[in-house]
mmCIF file of N, CA and C and ligand atoms in Angstrom:
data_model
loop_
_atom_site.group_PDB
_atom_site.id
_atom_site.type_symbol
_atom_site.label_atom_id
_atom_site.label_comp_id
_atom_site.label_asym_id
_atom_site.label_seq_id
_atom_site.Cartn_x
_atom_site.Cartn_y
_atom_site.Cartn_z
ATOM 1 N N MET A 1 0.837 -1.207 0.000
ATOM 2 C CA MET A 1 0.000 0.000 0.000
ATOM 3 C C MET A 1 0.869 1.254 0.000
ATOM 4 N N ASN A 2 1.849 1.287 0.927
ATOM 5 C CA ASN A 2 2.722 2.456 0.976
ATOM 6 C C ASN A 2 3.512 2.628 -0.310
ATOM 7 N N GLN A 3 3.879 1.490 -0.888
ATOM 8 C CA GLN A 3 4.637 1.566 -2.141
ATOM 9 C C GLN A 3 3.787 2.144 -3.255
ATOM 10 N N VAL A 4 2.501 1.769 -3.246
ATOM 11 C CA VAL A 4 1.603 2.297 -4.264
ATOM 12 C C VAL A 4 1.478 3.807 -4.097
ATOM 13 N N LEU A 5 1.295 4.267 -2.859
ATOM 14 C CA LEU A 5 1.166 5.701 -2.604
ATOM 15 C C LEU A 5 2.422 6.445 -3.033
ATOM 16 N N LEU A 6 3.570 5.844 -2.741
ATOM 17 C CA LEU A 6 4.836 6.460 -3.112
ATOM 18 C C LEU A 6 4.918 6.594 -4.621
ATOM 19 N N LEU A 7 4.491 5.552 -5.317
ATOM 20 C CA LEU A 7 4.518 5.558 -6.779
ATOM 21 C C LEU A 7 3.627 6.679 -7.308
ATOM 22 N N ILE A 8 2.423 6.786 -6.747
ATOM 23 C CA ILE A 8 1.496 7.831 -7.191
ATOM 24 C C ILE A 8 2.109 9.207 -6.954
ATOM 25 N N ALA A 9 2.703 9.375 -5.763
ATOM 26 C CA ALA A 9 3.303 10.665 -5.423
ATOM 27 C C ALA A 9 4.423 10.992 -6.407
ATOM 28 N N THR A 10 5.212 9.998 -6.773
ATOM 29 C CA THR A 10 6.328 10.220 -7.696
ATOM 30 C C THR A 10 5.812 10.625 -9.064
ATOM 31 N N VAL A 11 4.781 9.941 -9.527
ATOM 32 C CA VAL A 11 4.209 10.251 -10.842
ATOM 33 C C VAL A 11 3.651 11.672 -10.817
ATOM 34 N N MET A 12 2.965 12.028 -9.728
ATOM 35 C CA MET A 12 2.374 13.362 -9.646
ATOM 36 C C MET A 12 3.457 14.437 -9.635
ATOM 37 N N LEU A 13 4.538 14.166 -8.924
ATOM 38 C CA LEU A 13 5.642 15.123 -8.893
ATOM 39 C C LEU A 13 6.230 15.297 -10.282
ATOM 40 N N ALA A 14 6.397 14.184 -10.986
ATOM 41 C CA ALA A 14 6.964 14.238 -12.331
ATOM 42 C C ALA A 14 6.065 15.070 -13.239
ATOM 43 N N CYS A 15 4.772 14.837 -13.157
ATOM 44 C CA CYS A 15 3.826 15.584 -13.987
ATOM 45 C C CYS A 15 3.860 17.058 -13.605
ATOM 46 N N GLY A 16 3.928 17.324 -12.290
ATOM 47 C CA GLY A 16 3.924 18.698 -11.816
ATOM 48 C C GLY A 16 5.054 19.506 -12.409
ATOM 49 N N SER A 17 6.237 18.897 -12.493
ATOM 50 C CA SER A 17 7.370 19.659 -12.995
ATOM 51 C C SER A 17 7.217 19.926 -14.492
ATOM 52 N N VAL A 18 6.624 18.985 -15.211
ATOM 53 C CA VAL A 18 6.388 19.210 -16.641
ATOM 54 C C VAL A 18 5.376 20.328 -16.811
ATOM 55 N N ASN A 19 4.299 20.257 -16.005
ATOM 56 C CA ASN A 19 3.228 21.228 -16.157
ATOM 57 C C ASN A 19 3.657 22.639 -15.793
ATOM 58 N N SER A 20 4.513 22.769 -14.788
ATOM 59 C CA SER A 20 4.889 24.120 -14.382
ATOM 60 C C SER A 20 5.719 24.792 -15.470
ATOM 61 N N ASP A 21 6.260 23.993 -16.382
ATOM 62 C CA ASP A 21 7.045 24.577 -17.473
ATOM 63 C C ASP A 21 6.201 25.451 -18.407
ATOM 64 N N ASN A 22 4.948 25.070 -18.597
ATOM 65 C CA ASN A 22 4.147 25.872 -19.522
ATOM 66 C C ASN A 22 2.980 26.562 -18.817
ATOM 67 N N SER A 23 3.135 26.819 -17.512
ATOM 68 C CA SER A 23 2.052 27.470 -16.788
ATOM 69 C C SER A 23 2.259 28.986 -16.720
ATOM 70 N N ASP A 24 3.406 29.481 -17.184
ATOM 71 C CA ASP A 24 3.700 30.912 -17.180
ATOM 72 C C ASP A 24 3.573 31.530 -15.786
ATOM 73 N N GLY A 25 3.784 30.747 -14.746
ATOM 74 C CA GLY A 25 3.671 31.259 -13.390
ATOM 75 C C GLY A 25 2.252 31.590 -12.978
ATOM 76 N N ASN A 26 1.273 31.180 -13.779
ATOM 77 C CA ASN A 26 -0.137 31.419 -13.455
ATOM 78 C C ASN A 26 -0.683 30.199 -12.716
ATOM 79 N N PRO A 27 -1.023 30.337 -11.423
ATOM 80 C CA PRO A 27 -1.445 29.159 -10.659
ATOM 81 C C PRO A 27 -2.706 28.509 -11.229
ATOM 82 N N GLY A 28 -3.625 29.326 -11.766
ATOM 83 C CA GLY A 28 -4.843 28.772 -12.343
ATOM 84 C C GLY A 28 -4.542 27.936 -13.574
ATOM 85 N N LYS A 29 -3.607 28.435 -14.377
ATOM 86 C CA LYS A 29 -3.225 27.708 -15.585
ATOM 87 C C LYS A 29 -2.545 26.392 -15.218
ATOM 88 N N GLU A 30 -1.748 26.436 -14.154
ATOM 89 C CA GLU A 30 -1.059 25.225 -13.719
ATOM 90 C C GLU A 30 -2.079 24.166 -13.287
ATOM 91 N N VAL A 31 -3.093 24.587 -12.533
ATOM 92 C CA VAL A 31 -4.141 23.653 -12.115
ATOM 93 C C VAL A 31 -4.853 23.116 -13.357
ATOM 94 N N TYR A 32 -5.161 24.001 -14.275
ATOM 95 C CA TYR A 32 -5.874 23.607 -15.487
ATOM 96 C C TYR A 32 -5.075 22.577 -16.279
ATOM 97 N N ARG A 33 -3.787 22.854 -16.471
ATOM 98 C CA ARG A 33 -2.935 21.936 -17.241
ATOM 99 C C ARG A 33 -2.784 20.591 -16.550
ATOM 100 N N THR A 34 -2.893 20.599 -15.220
ATOM 101 C CA THR A 34 -2.710 19.361 -14.475
ATOM 102 C C THR A 34 -3.988 18.536 -14.431
ATOM 103 N N TYR A 35 -5.129 19.188 -14.199
ATOM 104 C CA TYR A 35 -6.348 18.442 -13.892
ATOM 105 C C TYR A 35 -7.436 18.515 -14.958
ATOM 106 N N CYS A 36 -7.402 19.445 -15.853
ATOM 107 C CA CYS A 36 -8.555 19.696 -16.711
ATOM 108 C C CYS A 36 -8.335 19.388 -18.186
ATOM 109 N N VAL A 37 -7.080 19.453 -18.652
ATOM 110 C CA VAL A 37 -6.837 19.270 -20.086
ATOM 111 C C VAL A 37 -7.264 17.898 -20.587
ATOM 112 N N ALA A 38 -7.222 16.898 -19.722
ATOM 113 C CA ALA A 38 -7.534 15.534 -20.159
ATOM 114 C C ALA A 38 -8.904 15.480 -20.827
ATOM 115 N N CYS A 39 -9.856 16.221 -20.297
ATOM 116 C CA CYS A 39 -11.209 16.226 -20.879
ATOM 117 C C CYS A 39 -11.490 17.498 -21.675
ATOM 118 N N HIS A 40 -10.986 18.627 -21.213
ATOM 119 C CA HIS A 40 -11.363 19.904 -21.829
ATOM 120 C C HIS A 40 -10.349 20.404 -22.861
ATOM 121 N N GLY A 41 -9.124 19.864 -22.847
ATOM 122 C CA GLY A 41 -8.100 20.301 -23.798
ATOM 123 C C GLY A 41 -7.473 21.620 -23.390
ATOM 124 N N ALA A 42 -6.269 21.888 -23.902
ATOM 125 C CA ALA A 42 -5.519 23.091 -23.518
ATOM 126 C C ALA A 42 -6.303 24.367 -23.817
ATOM 127 N N ASP A 43 -7.110 24.354 -24.863
ATOM 128 C CA ASP A 43 -7.873 25.549 -25.233
ATOM 129 C C ASP A 43 -9.333 25.481 -24.789
ATOM 130 N N GLY A 44 -9.704 24.413 -24.065
ATOM 131 C CA GLY A 44 -11.078 24.284 -23.567
ATOM 132 C C GLY A 44 -12.044 23.691 -24.573
ATOM 133 N N LYS A 45 -11.536 23.366 -25.765
ATOM 134 C CA LYS A 45 -12.444 22.959 -26.844
ATOM 135 C C LYS A 45 -12.430 21.460 -27.136
ATOM 136 N N LEU A 46 -11.721 20.686 -26.337
ATOM 137 C CA LEU A 46 -11.552 19.260 -26.663
ATOM 138 C C LEU A 46 -12.869 18.489 -26.620
ATOM 139 N N LYS A 47 -13.696 18.780 -25.598
ATOM 140 C CA LYS A 47 -15.035 18.189 -25.463
ATOM 141 C C LYS A 47 -15.032 16.670 -25.357
ATOM 142 N N LEU A 48 -14.025 16.121 -24.690
ATOM 143 C CA LEU A 48 -13.981 14.680 -24.476
ATOM 144 C C LEU A 48 -15.040 14.281 -23.442
ATOM 145 N N ASN A 49 -15.589 13.100 -23.568
ATOM 146 C CA ASN A 49 -16.625 12.632 -22.639
ATOM 147 C C ASN A 49 -17.789 13.608 -22.585
ATOM 148 N N GLU A 50 -18.086 14.248 -23.708
ATOM 149 C CA GLU A 50 -19.179 15.213 -23.798
ATOM 150 C C GLU A 50 -18.983 16.439 -22.926
ATOM 151 N N ALA A 51 -17.735 16.768 -22.629
ATOM 152 C CA ALA A 51 -17.461 17.999 -21.887
ATOM 153 C C ALA A 51 -17.827 19.192 -22.764
ATOM 154 N N PRO A 52 -18.424 20.238 -22.191
ATOM 155 C CA PRO A 52 -18.761 21.422 -22.987
ATOM 156 C C PRO A 52 -17.507 22.199 -23.384
ATOM 157 N N ASP A 53 -17.600 22.975 -24.451
ATOM 158 C CA ASP A 53 -16.526 23.853 -24.902
ATOM 159 C C ASP A 53 -16.376 24.992 -23.891
ATOM 160 N N LEU A 54 -15.306 24.962 -23.100
ATOM 161 C CA LEU A 54 -15.162 25.953 -22.027
ATOM 162 C C LEU A 54 -14.916 27.356 -22.568
ATOM 163 N N SER A 55 -14.403 27.464 -23.795
ATOM 164 C CA SER A 55 -14.168 28.792 -24.351
ATOM 165 C C SER A 55 -15.498 29.462 -24.712
ATOM 166 N N ARG A 56 -16.575 28.678 -24.696
ATOM 167 C CA ARG A 56 -17.900 29.242 -24.994
ATOM 168 C C ARG A 56 -18.849 29.147 -23.802
ATOM 169 N N SER A 57 -18.319 28.754 -22.645
ATOM 170 C CA SER A 57 -19.161 28.633 -21.458
ATOM 171 C C SER A 57 -19.688 30.007 -21.044
ATOM 172 N N GLU A 58 -20.944 30.055 -20.645
ATOM 173 C CA GLU A 58 -21.519 31.338 -20.232
ATOM 174 C C GLU A 58 -21.715 31.411 -18.732
ATOM 175 N N MET A 59 -21.115 30.468 -18.009
ATOM 176 C CA MET A 59 -21.249 30.486 -16.561
ATOM 177 C C MET A 59 -20.525 31.690 -15.964
ATOM 178 N N THR A 60 -21.087 32.211 -14.867
ATOM 179 C CA THR A 60 -20.390 33.269 -14.127
ATOM 180 C C THR A 60 -19.262 32.633 -13.320
ATOM 181 N N LEU A 61 -18.393 33.477 -12.800
ATOM 182 C CA LEU A 61 -17.280 32.978 -11.988
ATOM 183 C C LEU A 61 -17.800 32.129 -10.830
ATOM 184 N N GLU A 62 -18.846 32.612 -10.190
ATOM 185 C CA GLU A 62 -19.412 31.902 -9.044
ATOM 186 C C GLU A 62 -19.967 30.528 -9.449
ATOM 187 N N GLU A 63 -20.645 30.499 -10.587
ATOM 188 C CA GLU A 63 -21.197 29.232 -11.080
ATOM 189 C C GLU A 63 -20.089 28.247 -11.422
ATOM 190 N N ARG A 64 -19.001 28.782 -11.972
ATOM 191 C CA ARG A 64 -17.881 27.907 -12.331
ATOM 192 C C ARG A 64 -17.246 27.310 -11.086
ATOM 193 N N ILE A 65 -17.035 28.152 -10.070
ATOM 194 C CA ILE A 65 -16.439 27.658 -8.829
ATOM 195 C C ILE A 65 -17.312 26.547 -8.257
ATOM 196 N N ASN A 66 -18.615 26.770 -8.264
ATOM 197 C CA ASN A 66 -19.559 25.781 -7.768
ATOM 198 C C ASN A 66 -19.486 24.492 -8.591
ATOM 199 N N ASN A 67 -19.480 24.650 -9.914
ATOM 200 C CA ASN A 67 -19.440 23.503 -10.823
ATOM 201 C C ASN A 67 -18.154 22.694 -10.661
ATOM 202 N N ILE A 68 -17.024 23.390 -10.554
ATOM 203 C CA ILE A 68 -15.737 22.698 -10.428
ATOM 204 C C ILE A 68 -15.668 21.970 -9.081
ATOM 205 N N SER A 69 -16.207 22.601 -8.032
ATOM 206 C CA SER A 69 -16.192 21.979 -6.707
ATOM 207 C C SER A 69 -17.030 20.717 -6.675
ATOM 208 N N LYS A 70 -18.228 20.803 -7.262
ATOM 209 C CA LYS A 70 -19.179 19.692 -7.138
ATOM 210 C C LYS A 70 -19.116 18.714 -8.294
ATOM 211 N N GLY A 71 -18.552 19.119 -9.433
ATOM 212 C CA GLY A 71 -18.477 18.236 -10.586
ATOM 213 C C GLY A 71 -19.826 18.073 -11.252
ATOM 214 N N GLY A 72 -19.894 17.117 -12.174
ATOM 215 C CA GLY A 72 -21.145 16.878 -12.896
ATOM 216 C C GLY A 72 -21.369 15.386 -13.033
ATOM 217 N N SER A 73 -22.067 14.979 -14.081
ATOM 218 C CA SER A 73 -22.319 13.549 -14.258
ATOM 219 C C SER A 73 -21.039 12.834 -14.660
ATOM 220 N N MET A 74 -20.210 13.479 -15.496
ATOM 221 C CA MET A 74 -18.954 12.876 -15.938
ATOM 222 C C MET A 74 -17.760 13.538 -15.263
ATOM 223 N N MET A 75 -17.910 14.783 -14.933
ATOM 224 C CA MET A 75 -16.781 15.538 -14.375
ATOM 225 C C MET A 75 -16.640 15.264 -12.880
ATOM 226 N N PRO A 76 -15.404 14.996 -12.436
ATOM 227 C CA PRO A 76 -15.208 14.726 -11.002
ATOM 228 C C PRO A 76 -15.423 15.980 -10.150
ATOM 229 N N ALA A 77 -15.776 15.780 -8.877
ATOM 230 C CA ALA A 77 -15.910 16.891 -7.932
ATOM 231 C C ALA A 77 -14.521 17.243 -7.429
ATOM 232 N N PHE A 78 -14.056 18.445 -7.782
ATOM 233 C CA PHE A 78 -12.676 18.787 -7.456
ATOM 234 C C PHE A 78 -12.484 19.285 -6.031
ATOM 235 N N ALA A 79 -13.576 19.511 -5.296
ATOM 236 C CA ALA A 79 -13.440 19.923 -3.899
ATOM 237 C C ALA A 79 -12.687 18.858 -3.097
ATOM 238 N N GLU A 80 -12.754 17.602 -3.573
ATOM 239 C CA GLU A 80 -12.066 16.518 -2.864
ATOM 240 C C GLU A 80 -10.640 16.344 -3.363
ATOM 241 N N VAL A 81 -10.270 17.028 -4.424
ATOM 242 C CA VAL A 81 -8.983 16.790 -5.075
ATOM 243 C C VAL A 81 -8.003 17.940 -4.870
ATOM 244 N N ILE A 82 -8.497 19.179 -5.020
ATOM 245 C CA ILE A 82 -7.622 20.347 -4.927
ATOM 246 C C ILE A 82 -8.189 21.340 -3.913
ATOM 247 N N SER A 83 -7.386 22.328 -3.536
ATOM 248 C CA SER A 83 -7.805 23.278 -2.498
ATOM 249 C C SER A 83 -8.801 24.301 -3.058
ATOM 250 N N GLU A 84 -9.458 24.992 -2.137
ATOM 251 C CA GLU A 84 -10.401 26.047 -2.528
ATOM 252 C C GLU A 84 -9.690 27.138 -3.340
ATOM 253 N N GLU A 85 -8.449 27.445 -2.933
ATOM 254 C CA GLU A 85 -7.670 28.476 -3.634
ATOM 255 C C GLU A 85 -7.403 28.030 -5.074
ATOM 256 N N GLN A 86 -7.102 26.750 -5.238
ATOM 257 C CA GLN A 86 -6.823 26.241 -6.584
ATOM 258 C C GLN A 86 -8.075 26.254 -7.452
ATOM 259 N N ILE A 87 -9.217 25.937 -6.842
ATOM 260 C CA ILE A 87 -10.480 25.973 -7.592
ATOM 261 C C ILE A 87 -10.767 27.400 -8.042
ATOM 262 N N GLN A 88 -10.585 28.335 -7.121
ATOM 263 C CA GLN A 88 -10.787 29.750 -7.431
ATOM 264 C C GLN A 88 -9.862 30.192 -8.565
ATOM 265 N N ALA A 89 -8.583 29.798 -8.453
ATOM 266 C CA ALA A 89 -7.588 30.220 -9.447
ATOM 267 C C ALA A 89 -7.926 29.666 -10.832
ATOM 268 N N VAL A 90 -8.329 28.396 -10.884
ATOM 269 C CA VAL A 90 -8.606 27.801 -12.193
ATOM 270 C C VAL A 90 -9.907 28.366 -12.768
ATOM 271 N N ALA A 91 -10.864 28.688 -11.905
ATOM 272 C CA ALA A 91 -12.120 29.287 -12.376
ATOM 273 C C ALA A 91 -11.845 30.644 -13.012
ATOM 274 N N VAL A 92 -10.939 31.412 -12.413
ATOM 275 C CA VAL A 92 -10.550 32.707 -12.976
ATOM 276 C C VAL A 92 -9.807 32.487 -14.295
ATOM 277 N N TYR A 93 -8.937 31.484 -14.312
ATOM 278 C CA TYR A 93 -8.146 31.218 -15.527
ATOM 279 C C TYR A 93 -9.031 30.910 -16.737
ATOM 280 N N LEU A 94 -10.205 30.307 -16.510
ATOM 281 C CA LEU A 94 -11.078 29.945 -17.638
ATOM 282 C C LEU A 94 -11.454 31.165 -18.483
ATOM 283 N N ASP A 95 -11.453 32.354 -17.882
ATOM 284 C CA ASP A 95 -11.737 33.566 -18.664
ATOM 285 C C ASP A 95 -10.689 33.789 -19.751
ATOM 286 N N GLU A 96 -9.460 33.350 -19.489
ATOM 287 C CA GLU A 96 -8.398 33.530 -20.488
ATOM 288 C C GLU A 96 -8.645 32.657 -21.712
ATOM 289 N N LEU A 97 -9.295 31.528 -21.522
ATOM 290 C CA LEU A 97 -9.607 30.661 -22.667
ATOM 291 C C LEU A 97 -10.596 31.366 -23.586
ATOM 292 N N LYS A 98 -11.456 32.180 -23.006
ATOM 293 C CA LYS A 98 -12.447 32.891 -23.814
ATOM 294 C C LYS A 98 -11.795 34.014 -24.618
ATOM 295 N N GLU A 99 -10.817 34.686 -24.003
ATOM 296 C CA GLU A 99 -10.167 35.795 -24.695
ATOM 297 C C GLU A 99 -9.432 35.322 -25.946
ATOM 298 N N GLN A 100 -9.027 34.034 -25.945
ATOM 299 C CA GLN A 100 -8.317 33.496 -27.113
ATOM 300 C C GLN A 100 -9.296 33.195 -28.254
ATOM 301 N N ASP A 101 -10.567 33.204 -27.949
ATOM 302 C CA ASP A 101 -11.553 32.728 -28.924
ATOM 303 C C ASP A 101 -11.709 33.682 -30.101
HETATM 304 C C1 HEC B 201 -13.260 13.459 -16.649
HETATM 305 C C2 HEC B 201 -13.385 14.571 -17.564
HETATM 306 C C3 HEC B 201 -13.357 15.984 -17.005
HETATM 307 C C4 HEC B 201 -12.368 16.590 -16.258
HETATM 308 C C5 HEC B 201 -11.055 15.977 -15.782
HETATM 309 C C6 HEC B 201 -12.801 17.941 -16.040
HETATM 310 N N1 HEC B 201 -14.021 18.147 -16.616
HETATM 311 FE FE1 HEC B 201 -15.083 19.885 -16.597
HETATM 312 N N2 HEC B 201 -16.643 18.951 -17.479
HETATM 313 C C7 HEC B 201 -16.641 17.636 -17.940
HETATM 314 C C8 HEC B 201 -17.982 17.295 -18.420
HETATM 315 C C9 HEC B 201 -18.393 15.964 -19.026
HETATM 316 C C10 HEC B 201 -18.786 18.430 -18.214
HETATM 317 C C11 HEC B 201 -20.292 18.574 -18.486
HETATM 318 C C12 HEC B 201 -21.060 18.303 -17.206
HETATM 319 C C13 HEC B 201 -21.018 16.843 -16.855
HETATM 320 O O1 HEC B 201 -21.730 16.070 -17.493
HETATM 321 O O2 HEC B 201 -20.266 16.442 -15.968
HETATM 322 C C14 HEC B 201 -17.903 19.459 -17.643
HETATM 323 C C15 HEC B 201 -18.297 20.763 -17.343
HETATM 324 C C16 HEC B 201 -17.458 21.771 -16.919
HETATM 325 C C17 HEC B 201 -17.859 23.160 -16.747
HETATM 326 C C18 HEC B 201 -19.225 23.756 -17.040
HETATM 327 C C19 HEC B 201 -19.198 24.492 -18.349
HETATM 328 C C20 HEC B 201 -20.577 24.934 -18.799
HETATM 329 O O3 HEC B 201 -20.703 26.073 -19.241
HETATM 330 O O4 HEC B 201 -21.517 24.117 -18.710
HETATM 331 C C21 HEC B 201 -16.769 23.819 -16.281
HETATM 332 C C22 HEC B 201 -16.667 25.307 -15.944
HETATM 333 C C23 HEC B 201 -15.689 22.855 -16.166
HETATM 334 N N3 HEC B 201 -16.150 21.626 -16.571
HETATM 335 C C24 HEC B 201 -14.424 23.140 -15.729
HETATM 336 C C25 HEC B 201 -13.462 22.174 -15.447
HETATM 337 C C26 HEC B 201 -12.215 22.451 -14.770
HETATM 338 C C27 HEC B 201 -11.745 23.827 -14.333
HETATM 339 C C28 HEC B 201 -11.558 21.253 -14.629
HETATM 340 C C29 HEC B 201 -10.247 20.986 -13.932
HETATM 341 C C30 HEC B 201 -10.154 21.415 -12.541
HETATM 342 C C31 HEC B 201 -12.394 20.236 -15.253
HETATM 343 N N4 HEC B 201 -13.536 20.833 -15.726
HETATM 344 C C32 HEC B 201 -12.063 18.897 -15.344
HETATM 345 C C33 HEC B 201 -15.569 16.783 -17.922
HETATM 346 C C34 HEC B 201 -14.383 16.980 -17.217
#
């Protein structure tokens, strides 16, 4: 069991260092690159597992924070995975995906 946890921690550390390379020092972007790209894609448009196009989301900041915390039918509830500060940061970062549109 401990070995499994150690392995997971090592993999997460390895991923973290890769992700921080392209996060531009933006904590929200770092969270996004670590936890969200798998389904939403770097630009928010991947739509894997029927994820909505985040660059076209019309949710308010508050709604996004709520949605990210609680998750959806396919999306995991991130309140159990990352801190409140990280949820806030990534919710703010989603606005940058819209500006690229
Ligand atoms: C396992 C795939 C998956 C991951 C990982 C994931 N999402 Fe989602 N997301 C979805 C799906 C699918 C939906 C649509 C609601 C549902 O059915 O769960 C969604 C919906 C959303 C919405 C609502 C958009 C709208 O306008 O309806 C937001 C905002 C969002 N995700 C942000 C995030 C953020 C931020 C992260 C990373 C912290 C993330 N998601 C990680 C799959 C994912």
